[in-house]
Amino acid sequence: MIRLIPISFLFIAVLFCNGCFVSKNFQRNLTTSSKINQNEIEWLSLEEAVKLSKKKPKKVMIDFYTDWCAPCKKMDQTTFRNPEIIKYINKHFYAIKFNGETKDPIDFKGQTYIYVEEDYTEYHEFARKLLTNKIAYPSFVFLDENFDIIQTLPGYLDAKSFDMVLHYFEGNYHRKMPWGNFTKEYQSPIKEEIGLQNFSQSIDITDIFVSEQE
């Protein structure tokens, strides 16, 4: 005798199979997204970095930029696209992008910072505080695990220079030796990038470290 399978059973079976298909697709999408993220710096908001730091302390790197800043865009297209830079930042730092002209208030270490317009001057108080009143874009502020300032660096930096800076601060070499000594000992895996040697807005980091140590 042939037994008839109830329609309700068939319906449940179809849903179960569809669920398996959706689940596999979902997992595949997560895997794909993960691979994509590995090819990009994981930029965070200040609030996200503070929250994550409570569970897993790391040093912090803040990229201060504006929408009109040409060197900022150059950094995004070159230095921040370098695989070595991406890998090292994502592993050892919480990276934050902060638009220096945002109108949004920022809460930082118990104080609120706002965008200010006075006379012919406009600035965000958060940018002025962390850039130590020398507002320039791009500028990079490195903070320790307690969100205290280690160093501020203004201007465009190529990948090789930025790699040295990252290792200098992450390894706490800034507490052990002068910048000049570190650059003689550290061998960056990044080679000088063709076409960027003569970029007009490159800066000499050595001058900055020397001036701040005097």
mmCIF file of C-alpha atoms in Angstrom, residues 22-185:
data_model
loop_
_atom_site.group_PDB
_atom_site.id
_atom_site.type_symbol
_atom_site.label_atom_id
_atom_site.label_comp_id
_atom_site.label_asym_id
_atom_site.label_seq_id
_atom_site.Cartn_x
_atom_site.Cartn_y
_atom_site.Cartn_z
ATOM 1 C CA VAL A 22 20.042 30.440 3.377
ATOM 2 C CA SER A 23 22.332 29.452 6.245
ATOM 3 C CA LYS A 24 25.084 28.369 3.849
ATOM 4 C CA ASN A 25 24.707 31.565 1.841
ATOM 5 C CA PHE A 26 24.798 33.607 5.047
ATOM 6 C CA GLN A 27 27.992 31.900 6.183
ATOM 7 C CA ARG A 28 29.494 32.392 2.732
ATOM 8 C CA ASN A 29 28.642 36.103 2.857
ATOM 9 C CA LEU A 30 30.230 36.424 6.295
ATOM 10 C CA THR A 31 33.374 34.761 5.037
ATOM 11 C CA THR A 32 33.472 37.039 2.012
ATOM 12 C CA SER A 33 32.939 40.126 4.176
ATOM 13 C CA SER A 34 35.733 38.988 6.474
ATOM 14 C CA LYS A 35 38.124 38.719 3.546
ATOM 15 C CA ILE A 36 37.137 42.164 2.321
ATOM 16 C CA ASN A 37 37.723 43.686 5.763
ATOM 17 C CA GLN A 38 41.193 42.185 5.870
ATOM 18 C CA ASN A 39 42.030 44.321 2.830
ATOM 19 C CA GLU A 40 40.952 47.548 4.522
ATOM 20 C CA ILE A 41 41.771 49.409 7.689
ATOM 21 C CA GLU A 42 39.017 48.900 10.227
ATOM 22 C CA TRP A 43 38.165 52.541 10.904
ATOM 23 C CA LEU A 44 36.220 53.147 14.106
ATOM 24 C CA SER A 45 34.457 56.034 15.756
ATOM 25 C CA LEU A 46 35.909 57.394 18.990
ATOM 26 C CA GLU A 47 33.031 55.855 20.934
ATOM 27 C CA GLU A 48 33.634 52.427 19.384
ATOM 28 C CA ALA A 49 37.352 52.561 20.142
ATOM 29 C CA VAL A 50 36.738 53.503 23.780
ATOM 30 C CA LYS A 51 34.257 50.655 24.175
ATOM 31 C CA LEU A 52 36.559 48.070 22.581
ATOM 32 C CA SER A 53 39.536 49.301 24.581
ATOM 33 C CA LYS A 54 37.777 48.430 27.838
ATOM 34 C CA LYS A 55 37.774 44.763 26.810
ATOM 35 C CA LYS A 56 41.087 44.684 24.955
ATOM 36 C CA PRO A 57 43.431 47.657 25.466
ATOM 37 C CA LYS A 58 45.414 48.785 22.427
ATOM 38 C CA LYS A 59 47.142 51.937 21.360
ATOM 39 C CA VAL A 60 45.041 54.336 19.279
ATOM 40 C CA MET A 61 45.771 56.141 16.024
ATOM 41 C CA ILE A 62 43.538 59.055 15.011
ATOM 42 C CA ASP A 63 43.571 60.346 11.445
ATOM 43 C CA PHE A 64 42.415 63.977 11.437
ATOM 44 C CA TYR A 65 41.203 64.944 7.960
ATOM 45 C CA THR A 66 38.821 67.223 6.052
ATOM 46 C CA ASP A 67 36.841 66.672 2.864
ATOM 47 C CA TRP A 68 38.839 69.339 0.987
ATOM 48 C CA CYS A 69 42.286 68.084 2.036
ATOM 49 C CA ALA A 70 44.239 66.752 -0.984
ATOM 50 C CA PRO A 71 47.066 65.108 1.042
ATOM 51 C CA CYS A 72 44.400 63.367 3.155
ATOM 52 C CA LYS A 73 42.923 61.793 0.029
ATOM 53 C CA LYS A 74 46.428 60.868 -1.132
ATOM 54 C CA MET A 75 46.997 59.023 2.149
ATOM 55 C CA ASP A 76 43.766 57.094 1.651
ATOM 56 C CA GLN A 77 44.775 56.127 -1.887
ATOM 57 C CA THR A 78 48.368 55.122 -1.117
ATOM 58 C CA THR A 79 49.620 54.645 2.438
ATOM 59 C CA PHE A 80 46.347 53.345 3.849
ATOM 60 C CA ARG A 81 46.031 50.906 0.927
ATOM 61 C CA ASN A 82 49.364 49.245 1.612
ATOM 62 C CA PRO A 83 48.828 45.619 2.777
ATOM 63 C CA GLU A 84 51.562 45.841 5.439
ATOM 64 C CA ILE A 85 50.069 49.027 6.892
ATOM 65 C CA ILE A 86 46.546 47.592 6.884
ATOM 66 C CA LYS A 87 47.624 44.367 8.569
ATOM 67 C CA TYR A 88 49.692 46.069 11.255
ATOM 68 C CA ILE A 89 47.128 48.732 12.147
ATOM 69 C CA ASN A 90 44.245 46.262 12.367
ATOM 70 C CA LYS A 91 46.271 43.994 14.643
ATOM 71 C CA HIS A 92 47.900 46.498 16.979
ATOM 72 C CA PHE A 93 45.839 49.708 16.940
ATOM 73 C CA TYR A 94 42.324 51.059 17.155
ATOM 74 C CA ALA A 95 42.167 53.345 14.133
ATOM 75 C CA ILE A 96 39.870 56.377 14.169
ATOM 76 C CA LYS A 97 39.023 58.788 11.353
ATOM 77 C CA PHE A 98 37.938 62.207 12.557
ATOM 78 C CA ASN A 99 36.670 64.954 10.283
ATOM 79 C CA GLY A 100 38.096 68.159 11.725
ATOM 80 C CA GLU A 101 35.112 70.119 10.436
ATOM 81 C CA THR A 102 32.350 67.927 11.818
ATOM 82 C CA LYS A 103 29.609 69.802 13.653
ATOM 83 C CA ASP A 104 28.926 66.869 15.973
ATOM 84 C CA PRO A 105 29.847 67.224 19.671
ATOM 85 C CA ILE A 106 32.452 64.743 20.933
ATOM 86 C CA ASP A 107 32.678 63.322 24.449
ATOM 87 C CA PHE A 108 36.228 62.454 25.455
ATOM 88 C CA LYS A 109 37.546 61.591 28.918
ATOM 89 C CA GLY A 110 34.656 63.237 30.731
ATOM 90 C CA GLN A 111 34.556 66.420 28.667
ATOM 91 C CA THR A 112 32.404 67.488 25.723
ATOM 92 C CA TYR A 113 34.051 69.165 22.728
ATOM 93 C CA ILE A 114 32.052 71.137 20.158
ATOM 94 C CA TYR A 115 32.499 72.903 16.829
ATOM 95 C CA VAL A 116 33.281 76.573 17.371
ATOM 96 C CA GLU A 117 32.663 79.561 15.108
ATOM 97 C CA GLU A 118 34.126 82.794 16.410
ATOM 98 C CA ASP A 119 35.042 85.903 14.433
ATOM 99 C CA TYR A 120 36.801 84.572 11.323
ATOM 100 C CA THR A 121 37.883 81.301 12.931
ATOM 101 C CA GLU A 122 36.154 77.934 12.771
ATOM 102 C CA TYR A 123 37.453 74.760 14.392
ATOM 103 C CA HIS A 124 36.446 71.723 16.402
ATOM 104 C CA GLU A 125 37.600 71.840 20.008
ATOM 105 C CA PHE A 126 38.551 68.147 19.884
ATOM 106 C CA ALA A 127 40.919 68.769 16.968
ATOM 107 C CA ARG A 128 42.449 71.795 18.693
ATOM 108 C CA LYS A 129 43.054 69.859 21.926
ATOM 109 C CA LEU A 130 44.652 66.773 20.386
ATOM 110 C CA LEU A 131 46.583 68.662 17.715
ATOM 111 C CA THR A 132 47.985 70.892 20.480
ATOM 112 C CA ASN A 133 46.704 74.073 18.831
ATOM 113 C CA LYS A 134 48.616 73.361 15.599
ATOM 114 C CA ILE A 135 45.658 72.445 13.412
ATOM 115 C CA ALA A 136 46.779 70.994 10.081
ATOM 116 C CA TYR A 137 45.411 68.274 7.826
ATOM 117 C CA PRO A 138 46.182 65.505 7.632
ATOM 118 C CA SER A 139 47.474 65.063 11.162
ATOM 119 C CA PHE A 140 47.931 61.822 13.070
ATOM 120 C CA VAL A 141 47.638 61.528 16.820
ATOM 121 C CA PHE A 142 48.917 58.441 18.604
ATOM 122 C CA LEU A 143 47.436 57.633 22.012
ATOM 123 C CA ASP A 144 48.488 55.028 24.539
ATOM 124 C CA GLU A 145 46.179 52.405 26.049
ATOM 125 C CA ASN A 146 44.832 55.029 28.485
ATOM 126 C CA PHE A 147 44.038 57.449 25.639
ATOM 127 C CA ASP A 148 46.841 59.799 26.651
ATOM 128 C CA ILE A 149 48.746 61.524 23.830
ATOM 129 C CA ILE A 150 52.042 59.965 22.782
ATOM 130 C CA GLN A 151 52.769 62.028 19.686
ATOM 131 C CA THR A 152 51.169 64.242 17.051
ATOM 132 C CA LEU A 153 52.462 64.124 13.480
ATOM 133 C CA PRO A 154 51.197 66.550 10.817
ATOM 134 C CA GLY A 155 51.382 66.046 7.059
ATOM 135 C CA TYR A 156 51.444 63.365 4.395
ATOM 136 C CA LEU A 157 53.504 60.234 5.129
ATOM 137 C CA ASP A 158 54.350 57.523 2.628
ATOM 138 C CA ALA A 159 53.841 53.875 3.556
ATOM 139 C CA LYS A 160 57.451 53.177 4.518
ATOM 140 C CA SER A 161 57.643 56.206 6.824
ATOM 141 C CA PHE A 162 54.279 55.428 8.364
ATOM 142 C CA ASP A 163 55.310 51.807 8.943
ATOM 143 C CA MET A 164 58.322 52.988 10.944
ATOM 144 C CA VAL A 165 56.145 55.333 12.992
ATOM 145 C CA LEU A 166 53.664 52.548 13.799
ATOM 146 C CA HIS A 167 56.399 50.190 14.999
ATOM 147 C CA TYR A 168 58.140 52.966 16.948
ATOM 148 C CA PHE A 169 55.051 53.658 19.062
ATOM 149 C CA GLU A 170 53.508 50.186 19.237
ATOM 150 C CA GLY A 171 56.769 48.672 20.463
ATOM 151 C CA ASN A 172 57.209 51.501 23.011
ATOM 152 C CA TYR A 173 60.539 52.380 21.433
ATOM 153 C CA HIS A 174 59.677 56.042 21.979
ATOM 154 C CA ARG A 175 60.375 55.363 25.666
ATOM 155 C CA LYS A 176 63.695 53.630 25.006
ATOM 156 C CA MET A 177 65.513 55.467 22.234
ATOM 157 C CA PRO A 178 65.450 58.618 20.075
ATOM 158 C CA TRP A 179 63.705 58.442 16.723
ATOM 159 C CA GLY A 180 66.972 58.808 14.832
ATOM 160 C CA ASN A 181 68.478 55.739 16.517
ATOM 161 C CA PHE A 182 65.348 53.694 15.857
ATOM 162 C CA THR A 183 65.364 54.443 12.126
ATOM 163 C CA LYS A 184 68.936 53.165 11.905
ATOM 164 C CA GLU A 185 68.030 49.861 13.550
#
